[in-house]
PDB file of C-alpha atoms and ligand atoms in Angstrom:
ATOM      1  CA  MET A   1      82.701  75.061  93.191  1.00  0.00           C
ATOM      2  CA  SER A   2      80.487  77.966  92.534  1.00  0.00           C
ATOM      3  CA  ASP A   3      80.327  79.913  89.636  1.00  0.00           C
ATOM      4  CA  ASP A   4      80.712  83.455  91.215  1.00  0.00           C
ATOM      5  CA  ILE A   5      83.129  84.902  88.494  1.00  0.00           C
ATOM      6  CA  VAL A   6      84.224  88.452  89.665  1.00  0.00           C
ATOM      7  CA  LEU A   7      86.454  88.875  86.325  1.00  0.00           C
ATOM      8  CA  LYS A   8      85.906  87.339  83.402  1.00  0.00           C
ATOM      9  CA  ALA A   9      87.272  87.861  79.992  1.00  0.00           C
ATOM     10  CA  THR A  10      85.544  86.174  76.848  1.00  0.00           C
ATOM     11  CA  GLY A  11      87.514  86.085  73.485  1.00  0.00           C
ATOM     12  CA  LEU A  12      90.207  88.255  74.565  1.00  0.00           C
ATOM     13  CA  THR A  13      92.630  89.174  71.575  1.00  0.00           C
ATOM     14  CA  LYS A  14      95.369  91.396  70.734  1.00  0.00           C
ATOM     15  CA  ASP A  15      97.044  91.943  67.715  1.00  0.00           C
ATOM     16  CA  PHE A  16     100.390  94.162  67.308  1.00  0.00           C
ATOM     17  CA  LYS A  17     101.182  95.172  63.775  1.00  0.00           C
ATOM     18  CA  GLY A  18      99.851  91.727  62.445  1.00  0.00           C
ATOM     19  CA  PHE A  19     101.159  89.616  65.159  1.00  0.00           C
ATOM     20  CA  ARG A  20      98.726  87.857  67.498  1.00  0.00           C
ATOM     21  CA  ALA A  21     100.133  88.138  70.636  1.00  0.00           C
ATOM     22  CA  VAL A  22      96.977  86.882  72.674  1.00  0.00           C
ATOM     23  CA  ASP A  23      94.351  84.880  70.965  1.00  0.00           C
ATOM     24  CA  ALA A  24      90.558  84.503  71.986  1.00  0.00           C
ATOM     25  CA  VAL A  25      91.663  83.858  75.531  1.00  0.00           C
ATOM     26  CA  ASN A  26      88.711  82.967  77.901  1.00  0.00           C
ATOM     27  CA  LEU A  27      89.470  83.579  81.577  1.00  0.00           C
ATOM     28  CA  ASN A  28      87.226  83.244  84.852  1.00  0.00           C
ATOM     29  CA  VAL A  29      88.282  84.469  87.988  1.00  0.00           C
ATOM     30  CA  GLN A  30      86.486  83.326  90.531  1.00  0.00           C
ATOM     31  CA  ARG A  31      85.511  85.609  93.498  1.00  0.00           C
ATOM     32  CA  GLY A  32      87.849  84.980  96.635  1.00  0.00           C
ATOM     33  CA  SER A  33      90.532  82.902  94.686  1.00  0.00           C
ATOM     34  CA  VAL A  34      93.749  83.641  94.280  1.00  0.00           C
ATOM     35  CA  HIS A  35      94.764  82.956  90.679  1.00  0.00           C
ATOM     36  CA  ALA A  36      97.800  83.071  88.701  1.00  0.00           C
ATOM     37  CA  LEU A  37      98.504  83.391  85.244  1.00  0.00           C
ATOM     38  CA  ILE A  38     101.958  81.616  84.086  1.00  0.00           C
ATOM     39  CA  GLY A  39     103.471  80.602  80.981  1.00  0.00           C
ATOM     40  CA  PRO A  40     107.186  80.582  79.158  1.00  0.00           C
ATOM     41  CA  ASN A  41     108.514  83.816  77.902  1.00  0.00           C
ATOM     42  CA  GLY A  42     106.583  85.354  75.215  1.00  0.00           C
ATOM     43  CA  ALA A  43     103.346  83.630  76.095  1.00  0.00           C
ATOM     44  CA  GLY A  44     101.444  86.822  76.182  1.00  0.00           C
ATOM     45  CA  LYS A  45     101.214  87.073  80.196  1.00  0.00           C
ATOM     46  CA  SER A  46     102.010  90.662  80.262  1.00  0.00           C
ATOM     47  CA  THR A  47      99.649  91.547  77.387  1.00  0.00           C
ATOM     48  CA  CYS A  48      96.700  89.674  78.984  1.00  0.00           C
ATOM     49  CA  PHE A  49      97.489  91.319  82.306  1.00  0.00           C
ATOM     50  CA  ASN A  50      97.875  94.738  80.276  1.00  0.00           C
ATOM     51  CA  LEU A  51      94.352  94.350  78.763  1.00  0.00           C
ATOM     52  CA  LEU A  52      92.658  93.017  82.229  1.00  0.00           C
ATOM     53  CA  THR A  53      94.133  96.070  83.900  1.00  0.00           C
ATOM     54  CA  LYS A  54      92.913  98.425  80.966  1.00  0.00           C
ATOM     55  CA  PHE A  55      96.292  99.460  79.794  1.00  0.00           C
ATOM     56  CA  LEU A  56      95.837  98.249  76.699  1.00  0.00           C
ATOM     57  CA  THR A  57      92.769  97.979  74.627  1.00  0.00           C
ATOM     58  CA  PRO A  58      92.095  94.636  73.232  1.00  0.00           C
ATOM     59  CA  SER A  59      91.687  93.715  69.327  1.00  0.00           C
ATOM     60  CA  ALA A  60      88.527  91.706  70.167  1.00  0.00           C
ATOM     61  CA  GLY A  61      86.870  90.306  72.912  1.00  0.00           C
ATOM     62  CA  THR A  62      85.112  91.710  75.875  1.00  0.00           C
ATOM     63  CA  ILE A  63      85.846  91.914  79.872  1.00  0.00           C
ATOM     64  CA  THR A  64      83.505  92.107  82.702  1.00  0.00           C
ATOM     65  CA  TYR A  65      83.679  92.561  86.461  1.00  0.00           C
ATOM     66  CA  ASP A  66      81.009  91.883  88.625  1.00  0.00           C
ATOM     67  CA  GLY A  67      78.679  91.465  85.413  1.00  0.00           C
ATOM     68  CA  ARG A  68      79.424  94.801  84.179  1.00  0.00           C
ATOM     69  CA  ASP A  69      81.164  95.443  80.796  1.00  0.00           C
ATOM     70  CA  ILE A  70      84.510  97.066  81.516  1.00  0.00           C
ATOM     71  CA  THR A  71      85.993  96.715  78.127  1.00  0.00           C
ATOM     72  CA  ARG A  72      86.081 100.236  77.221  1.00  0.00           C
ATOM     73  CA  LEU A  73      86.907 101.701  80.364  1.00  0.00           C
ATOM     74  CA  LYS A  74      89.922 103.599  82.012  1.00  0.00           C
ATOM     75  CA  PRO A  75      92.183 102.221  84.567  1.00  0.00           C
ATOM     76  CA  GLU A  76      91.387 104.885  86.838  1.00  0.00           C
ATOM     77  CA  VAL A  77      87.709 104.192  86.472  1.00  0.00           C
ATOM     78  CA  ILE A  78      87.825 100.607  87.307  1.00  0.00           C
ATOM     79  CA  ALA A  79      90.317 101.055  90.065  1.00  0.00           C
ATOM     80  CA  ARG A  80      87.505 103.362  91.773  1.00  0.00           C
ATOM     81  CA  MET A  81      85.336 100.242  91.324  1.00  0.00           C
ATOM     82  CA  GLY A  82      87.561  98.270  93.114  1.00  0.00           C
ATOM     83  CA  LEU A  83      89.652  96.345  90.153  1.00  0.00           C
ATOM     84  CA  VAL A  84      93.288  97.637  91.143  1.00  0.00           C
ATOM     85  CA  ARG A  85      96.677  96.908  89.825  1.00  0.00           C
ATOM     86  CA  SER A  86      99.640  97.092  92.157  1.00  0.00           C
ATOM     87  CA  PHE A  87     103.217  97.875  91.351  1.00  0.00           C
ATOM     88  CA  GLN A  88     102.139  99.391  88.281  1.00  0.00           C
ATOM     89  CA  ILE A  89     104.457 102.557  88.695  1.00  0.00           C
ATOM     90  CA  SER A  90     106.809 102.966  91.354  1.00  0.00           C
ATOM     91  CA  ALA A  91     104.059 104.198  93.357  1.00  0.00           C
ATOM     92  CA  VAL A  92     106.093 105.161  96.422  1.00  0.00           C
ATOM     93  CA  PHE A  93     107.341 108.938  96.950  1.00  0.00           C
ATOM     94  CA  GLY A  94     111.006 108.522  98.280  1.00  0.00           C
ATOM     95  CA  SER A  95     111.441 111.872  99.948  1.00  0.00           C
ATOM     96  CA  MET A  96     108.306 110.936 101.788  1.00  0.00           C
ATOM     97  CA  THR A  97     108.018 108.769 105.039  1.00  0.00           C
ATOM     98  CA  ALA A  98     106.266 105.445 104.557  1.00  0.00           C
ATOM     99  CA  LEU A  99     103.408 106.841 106.390  1.00  0.00           C
ATOM    100  CA  GLU A 100     102.860 110.052 104.228  1.00  0.00           C
ATOM    101  CA  ASN A 101     102.606 107.413 101.239  1.00  0.00           C
ATOM    102  CA  VAL A 102      99.922 105.800 102.829  1.00  0.00           C
ATOM    103  CA  ARG A 103      98.073 108.772 104.365  1.00  0.00           C
ATOM    104  CA  ILE A 104      98.648 110.443 100.365  1.00  0.00           C
ATOM    105  CA  ALA A 105      96.742 107.220  99.022  1.00  0.00           C
ATOM    106  CA  LEU A 106      94.005 107.077 101.587  1.00  0.00           C
ATOM    107  CA  GLN A 107      93.538 111.423 100.081  1.00  0.00           C
ATOM    108  CA  ARG A 108      93.780 109.917  96.752  1.00  0.00           C
ATOM    109  CA  ARG A 109      90.784 107.908  97.119  1.00  0.00           C
ATOM    110  CA  ARG A 110      88.567 110.471  98.200  1.00  0.00           C
ATOM    111  CA  HIS A 111      89.999 113.204  96.015  1.00  0.00           C
ATOM    112  CA  GLY A 112      86.573 114.642  95.432  1.00  0.00           C
ATOM    113  CA  ASP A 113      86.660 116.055  98.750  1.00  0.00           C
ATOM    114  CA  SER A 114      87.158 119.641  99.285  1.00  0.00           C
ATOM    115  CA  TRP A 115      90.488 121.213 100.031  1.00  0.00           C
ATOM    116  CA  ASP A 116      89.286 122.532 103.468  1.00  0.00           C
ATOM    117  CA  PHE A 117      88.228 119.344 104.497  1.00  0.00           C
ATOM    118  CA  TRP A 118      91.780 118.136 104.464  1.00  0.00           C
ATOM    119  CA  ARG A 119      93.153 121.230 106.531  1.00  0.00           C
ATOM    120  CA  SER A 120      91.249 119.966 109.358  1.00  0.00           C
ATOM    121  CA  GLN A 121      93.596 118.564 111.884  1.00  0.00           C
ATOM    122  CA  LYS A 122      90.661 116.152 112.912  1.00  0.00           C
ATOM    123  CA  VAL A 123      90.591 114.664 109.336  1.00  0.00           C
ATOM    124  CA  LEU A 124      94.026 114.747 109.372  1.00  0.00           C
ATOM    125  CA  ALA A 125      94.710 112.895 112.881  1.00  0.00           C
ATOM    126  CA  ARG A 126      92.030 110.205 111.531  1.00  0.00           C
ATOM    127  CA  LEU A 127      93.788 109.526 108.027  1.00  0.00           C
ATOM    128  CA  GLU A 128      97.078 108.793 109.865  1.00  0.00           C
ATOM    129  CA  ASP A 129      95.313 106.658 112.052  1.00  0.00           C
ATOM    130  CA  GLU A 130      94.257 104.751 109.136  1.00  0.00           C
ATOM    131  CA  ALA A 131      97.255 104.927 107.369  1.00  0.00           C
ATOM    132  CA  MET A 132      98.913 103.277 110.449  1.00  0.00           C
ATOM    133  CA  ASP A 133      96.423 100.823 110.313  1.00  0.00           C
ATOM    134  CA  LEU A 134      97.149  99.645 106.687  1.00  0.00           C
ATOM    135  CA  LEU A 135     100.878  99.696 107.646  1.00  0.00           C
ATOM    136  CA  ASP A 136     100.082  97.695 110.781  1.00  0.00           C
ATOM    137  CA  GLN A 137      98.660  95.152 107.812  1.00  0.00           C
ATOM    138  CA  VAL A 138     101.623  94.955 105.922  1.00  0.00           C
ATOM    139  CA  GLY A 139     104.008  94.460 108.650  1.00  0.00           C
ATOM    140  CA  MET A 140     105.804  97.946 108.408  1.00  0.00           C
ATOM    141  CA  THR A 141     104.452  99.986 111.540  1.00  0.00           C
ATOM    142  CA  GLY A 142     108.057  99.930 112.641  1.00  0.00           C
ATOM    143  CA  PHE A 143     109.220 101.862 109.667  1.00  0.00           C
ATOM    144  CA  ALA A 144     106.189 104.679 109.566  1.00  0.00           C
ATOM    145  CA  ARG A 145     108.417 107.454 110.079  1.00  0.00           C
ATOM    146  CA  GLU A 146     111.200 106.351 107.816  1.00  0.00           C
ATOM    147  CA  GLN A 147     112.011 107.946 104.448  1.00  0.00           C
ATOM    148  CA  ALA A 148     110.667 105.535 101.791  1.00  0.00           C
ATOM    149  CA  SER A 149     113.712 106.006  99.829  1.00  0.00           C
ATOM    150  CA  ASP A 150     115.741 104.285 102.660  1.00  0.00           C
ATOM    151  CA  LEU A 151     113.708 101.527 102.884  1.00  0.00           C
ATOM    152  CA  SER A 152     114.808  98.191 101.490  1.00  0.00           C
ATOM    153  CA  TYR A 153     113.680  96.898  98.168  1.00  0.00           C
ATOM    154  CA  GLY A 154     110.975  94.578  99.767  1.00  0.00           C
ATOM    155  CA  ARG A 155     110.007  96.752 102.411  1.00  0.00           C
ATOM    156  CA  LYS A 156     109.201  99.345  99.469  1.00  0.00           C
ATOM    157  CA  ARG A 157     107.218  96.712  97.877  1.00  0.00           C
ATOM    158  CA  ALA A 158     105.246  96.002 101.255  1.00  0.00           C
ATOM    159  CA  LEU A 159     104.636  99.730 101.279  1.00  0.00           C
ATOM    160  CA  GLU A 160     103.263  99.582  98.030  1.00  0.00           C
ATOM    161  CA  ILE A 161     101.060  97.394  99.053  1.00  0.00           C
ATOM    162  CA  ALA A 162      99.809  99.317 101.545  1.00  0.00           C
ATOM    163  CA  THR A 163      99.206 102.173  99.374  1.00  0.00           C
ATOM    164  CA  THR A 164      97.293  99.837  97.161  1.00  0.00           C
ATOM    165  CA  LEU A 165      95.023  98.695  99.907  1.00  0.00           C
ATOM    166  CA  ALA A 166      94.457 102.361 100.434  1.00  0.00           C
ATOM    167  CA  LEU A 167      92.238 101.829  97.769  1.00  0.00           C
ATOM    168  CA  ASP A 168      90.154  99.749  99.047  1.00  0.00           C
ATOM    169  CA  PRO A 169      90.560  96.718  96.178  1.00  0.00           C
ATOM    170  CA  LYS A 170      88.128  93.821  95.878  1.00  0.00           C
ATOM    171  CA  VAL A 171      90.077  92.484  93.246  1.00  0.00           C
ATOM    172  CA  LEU A 172      94.096  92.805  93.670  1.00  0.00           C
ATOM    173  CA  LEU A 173      95.990  92.661  90.555  1.00  0.00           C
ATOM    174  CA  LEU A 174      99.510  91.820  90.765  1.00  0.00           C
ATOM    175  CA  ASP A 175     102.382  92.025  87.921  1.00  0.00           C
ATOM    176  CA  GLU A 176     105.195  89.747  88.946  1.00  0.00           C
ATOM    177  CA  PRO A 177     105.440  90.794  92.517  1.00  0.00           C
ATOM    178  CA  MET A 178     108.197  88.757  93.547  1.00  0.00           C
ATOM    179  CA  ALA A 179     110.348  90.335  90.486  1.00  0.00           C
ATOM    180  CA  GLY A 180     114.081  91.336  91.719  1.00  0.00           C
ATOM    181  CA  MET A 181     113.218  89.957  95.308  1.00  0.00           C
ATOM    182  CA  THR A 182     115.779  88.271  97.643  1.00  0.00           C
ATOM    183  CA  GLN A 183     114.729  84.896  99.141  1.00  0.00           C
ATOM    184  CA  GLU A 184     114.046  86.538 102.608  1.00  0.00           C
ATOM    185  CA  ASP A 185     112.001  89.186 100.547  1.00  0.00           C
ATOM    186  CA  VAL A 186     110.108  86.778  98.525  1.00  0.00           C
ATOM    187  CA  ALA A 187     108.931  84.684 101.570  1.00  0.00           C
ATOM    188  CA  ARG A 188     107.679  87.885 103.615  1.00  0.00           C
ATOM    189  CA  ILE A 189     105.713  89.245 100.767  1.00  0.00           C
ATOM    190  CA  THR A 190     104.223  85.513  99.878  1.00  0.00           C
ATOM    191  CA  THR A 191     102.929  85.878 103.396  1.00  0.00           C
ATOM    192  CA  LEU A 192     101.786  89.126 102.910  1.00  0.00           C
ATOM    193  CA  ILE A 193      99.773  88.336  99.932  1.00  0.00           C
ATOM    194  CA  ALA A 194      98.338  85.488 101.659  1.00  0.00           C
ATOM    195  CA  ARG A 195      96.914  87.857 104.159  1.00  0.00           C
ATOM    196  CA  VAL A 196      95.704  90.365 102.159  1.00  0.00           C
ATOM    197  CA  ALA A 197      94.015  87.792  99.799  1.00  0.00           C
ATOM    198  CA  VAL A 198      91.620  87.489 102.555  1.00  0.00           C
ATOM    199  CA  GLY A 199      88.542  88.724 101.652  1.00  0.00           C
ATOM    200  CA  ARG A 200      89.447  89.571  98.319  1.00  0.00           C
ATOM    201  CA  THR A 201      90.673  88.316  95.247  1.00  0.00           C
ATOM    202  CA  VAL A 202      93.982  88.029  93.769  1.00  0.00           C
ATOM    203  CA  LEU A 203      95.256  87.705  90.061  1.00  0.00           C
ATOM    204  CA  MET A 204      98.608  87.454  89.444  1.00  0.00           C
ATOM    205  CA  VAL A 205     101.203  86.950  86.884  1.00  0.00           C
ATOM    206  CA  GLU A 206     104.476  85.209  88.581  1.00  0.00           C
ATOM    207  CA  HIS A 207     107.255  83.650  87.292  1.00  0.00           C
ATOM    208  CA  ASN A 208     108.321  81.989  90.849  1.00  0.00           C
ATOM    209  CA  LEU A 209     106.582  78.570  90.379  1.00  0.00           C
ATOM    210  CA  SER A 210     107.033  77.774  94.156  1.00  0.00           C
ATOM    211  CA  VAL A 211     105.402  81.013  95.100  1.00  0.00           C
ATOM    212  CA  VAL A 212     102.287  80.105  92.575  1.00  0.00           C
ATOM    213  CA  ALA A 213     102.493  76.805  94.264  1.00  0.00           C
ATOM    214  CA  THR A 214     101.835  78.249  97.624  1.00  0.00           C
ATOM    215  CA  LEU A 215      99.575  81.109  97.031  1.00  0.00           C
ATOM    216  CA  CYS A 216      97.230  80.090  94.196  1.00  0.00           C
ATOM    217  CA  ASP A 217      93.948  78.117  93.864  1.00  0.00           C
ATOM    218  CA  ARG A 218      93.986  78.053  90.120  1.00  0.00           C
ATOM    219  CA  ILE A 219      96.077  78.309  87.715  1.00  0.00           C
ATOM    220  CA  THR A 220      95.876  79.569  84.005  1.00  0.00           C
ATOM    221  CA  VAL A 221      98.914  78.527  81.595  1.00  0.00           C
ATOM    222  CA  LEU A 222      99.567  80.488  78.527  1.00  0.00           C
ATOM    223  CA  ALA A 223     101.618  79.263  75.828  1.00  0.00           C
ATOM    224  CA  ARG A 224     101.778  81.227  72.472  1.00  0.00           C
ATOM    225  CA  GLY A 225      99.087  83.795  73.044  1.00  0.00           C
ATOM    226  CA  ALA A 226      96.549  81.139  73.901  1.00  0.00           C
ATOM    227  CA  ILE A 227      95.441  78.729  77.013  1.00  0.00           C
ATOM    228  CA  LEU A 228      97.239  75.418  77.439  1.00  0.00           C
ATOM    229  CA  ALA A 229      95.705  74.176  80.265  1.00  0.00           C
ATOM    230  CA  GLU A 230      94.182  75.608  83.618  1.00  0.00           C
ATOM    231  CA  GLY A 231      93.420  73.839  87.237  1.00  0.00           C
ATOM    232  CA  SER A 232      95.214  73.398  90.281  1.00  0.00           C
ATOM    233  CA  TYR A 233      99.067  74.043  90.761  1.00  0.00           C
ATOM    234  CA  ASP A 234      99.074  69.939  91.021  1.00  0.00           C
ATOM    235  CA  GLU A 235      97.079  69.214  88.037  1.00  0.00           C
ATOM    236  CA  VAL A 236      98.726  71.793  85.785  1.00  0.00           C
ATOM    237  CA  SER A 237     102.227  71.037  86.673  1.00  0.00           C
ATOM    238  CA  LYS A 238     101.590  67.302  85.604  1.00  0.00           C
ATOM    239  CA  ASP A 239     100.018  68.299  82.534  1.00  0.00           C
ATOM    240  CA  PRO A 240     102.751  66.929  79.664  1.00  0.00           C
ATOM    241  CA  GLN A 241     101.774  69.987  77.196  1.00  0.00           C
ATOM    242  CA  VAL A 242     102.787  72.136  80.288  1.00  0.00           C
ATOM    243  CA  ILE A 243     106.060  70.364  80.803  1.00  0.00           C
ATOM    244  CA  ASN A 244     106.786  70.829  77.119  1.00  0.00           C
ATOM    245  CA  ALA A 245     106.167  74.066  77.059  1.00  0.00           C
ATOM    246  CA  TYR A 246     108.730  75.032  79.740  1.00  0.00           C
ATOM    247  CA  ILE A 247     111.124  72.838  78.285  1.00  0.00           C
ATOM    248  CA  GLY A 248     114.186  74.648  76.628  1.00  0.00           C
ATOM    249  CA  VAL A 249     112.444  78.124  78.468  1.00  0.00           C
ATOM    250  CA  PRO A 250     114.691  78.371  81.516  1.00  0.00           C
ATOM    251  CA  ASN A 251     113.420  80.984  83.883  1.00  0.00           C
ATOM    252  CA  GLY A 252     110.129  81.091  82.085  1.00  0.00           C
TER     253      GLY A 252
HETATM  254  P1  ADP B   1     104.948  87.269  78.157  1.00  0.00           P
HETATM  255  O1  ADP B   1     104.811  88.496  79.250  1.00  0.00           O
HETATM  256  O2  ADP B   1     104.250  85.990  78.546  1.00  0.00           O
HETATM  257  O3  ADP B   1     106.417  86.830  78.614  1.00  0.00           O
HETATM  258  P2  ADP B   1     104.359  89.294  76.288  1.00  0.00           P
HETATM  259  O4  ADP B   1     102.815  89.440  76.824  1.00  0.00           O
HETATM  260  O5  ADP B   1     105.357  90.281  76.916  1.00  0.00           O
HETATM  261  O6  ADP B   1     104.636  87.803  76.974  1.00  0.00           O
HETATM  262  O7  ADP B   1     104.688  88.878  74.704  1.00  0.00           O
HETATM  263  C1  ADP B   1     104.127  88.497  73.979  1.00  0.00           C
HETATM  264  C2  ADP B   1     104.225  88.341  72.622  1.00  0.00           C
HETATM  265  O8  ADP B   1     103.690  89.633  71.871  1.00  0.00           O
HETATM  266  C3  ADP B   1     105.517  88.354  72.268  1.00  0.00           C
HETATM  267  O9  ADP B   1     106.250  87.567  71.253  1.00  0.00           O
HETATM  268  C4  ADP B   1     106.100  89.657  72.299  1.00  0.00           C
HETATM  269  O10 ADP B   1     107.498  89.888  71.814  1.00  0.00           O
HETATM  270  C5  ADP B   1     104.863  90.676  71.382  1.00  0.00           C
HETATM  271  N1  ADP B   1     104.700  91.769  72.056  1.00  0.00           N
HETATM  272  C6  ADP B   1     104.671  92.281  73.267  1.00  0.00           C
HETATM  273  N2  ADP B   1     104.035  93.356  73.412  1.00  0.00           N
HETATM  274  C7  ADP B   1     104.537  94.049  72.223  1.00  0.00           C
HETATM  275  C8  ADP B   1     104.586  95.214  71.686  1.00  0.00           C
HETATM  276  N3  ADP B   1     104.257  96.194  72.217  1.00  0.00           N
HETATM  277  N4  ADP B   1     104.343  95.231  70.220  1.00  0.00           N
HETATM  278  C9  ADP B   1     104.927  94.288  69.307  1.00  0.00           C
HETATM  279  N5  ADP B   1     104.818  92.989  69.890  1.00  0.00           N
HETATM  280  C10 ADP B   1     104.690  92.683  71.317  1.00  0.00           C
HETATM  281 MG1   MG B   2     105.829  89.367  80.755  1.00  0.00          MG
END
């Protein structure tokens, strides 16, 4: 295996009023991999994810992205560097069409450009083309002119992914992408993530272990704020410590 690490956490620690939720975690995410963070409830997955995406500030430790120290940088700054978190907010504007949502995301990426630039019909037409292309990538061309609020939950999520892709991510950070999905949507979004992962790195927190088994090259298992096991799905799912950690924690 190559040692081309795109995202690296060293000694990552987070204390909440004396409670250590994440304890000296060392995480190495390999470029081009689909990497999952799993573990029972309360393991520290969300805290870890929020630290990596800069929504929380670590109590100790460092985070590097492409060899650059990003420990003190803000989420918007790292997003512009290509480290983009999806599903962070309900990023979809319900009153707009799917196409408008993606077009706005494209405009946001280039928000330094002048207003006049956006009024040019030629530029708008090109943005629409790009937006259609992104909708195509998530299998949503047939829904381009639909109002976003009318879309099913799974399609809203596909749209969110398109708006995330508009930011041209190199590393895509997904927080429980399957949460609240029907079986059918889980299958569709799994395929979609596999497709958008090509040529990118994906780090995801995910509860659905069959999704993790299908999508992920590498799994880090957290328990009580520390890394319990790491490896392929086959490796970690056979690990007695991992099995133990999950026992008594259904839906963990
Ligand atoms: P997971 O996502 O793996 O279920 P979390 O990262 O949400 O776990 O939480 C890990 C631990 O940290 C839990 O015991 C939780 O109660 C605690 N915790 C999380 N966020 C806070 C907070 N803002 N203040 C205090 N304790 C917190
Ligand atoms: Mg959580």
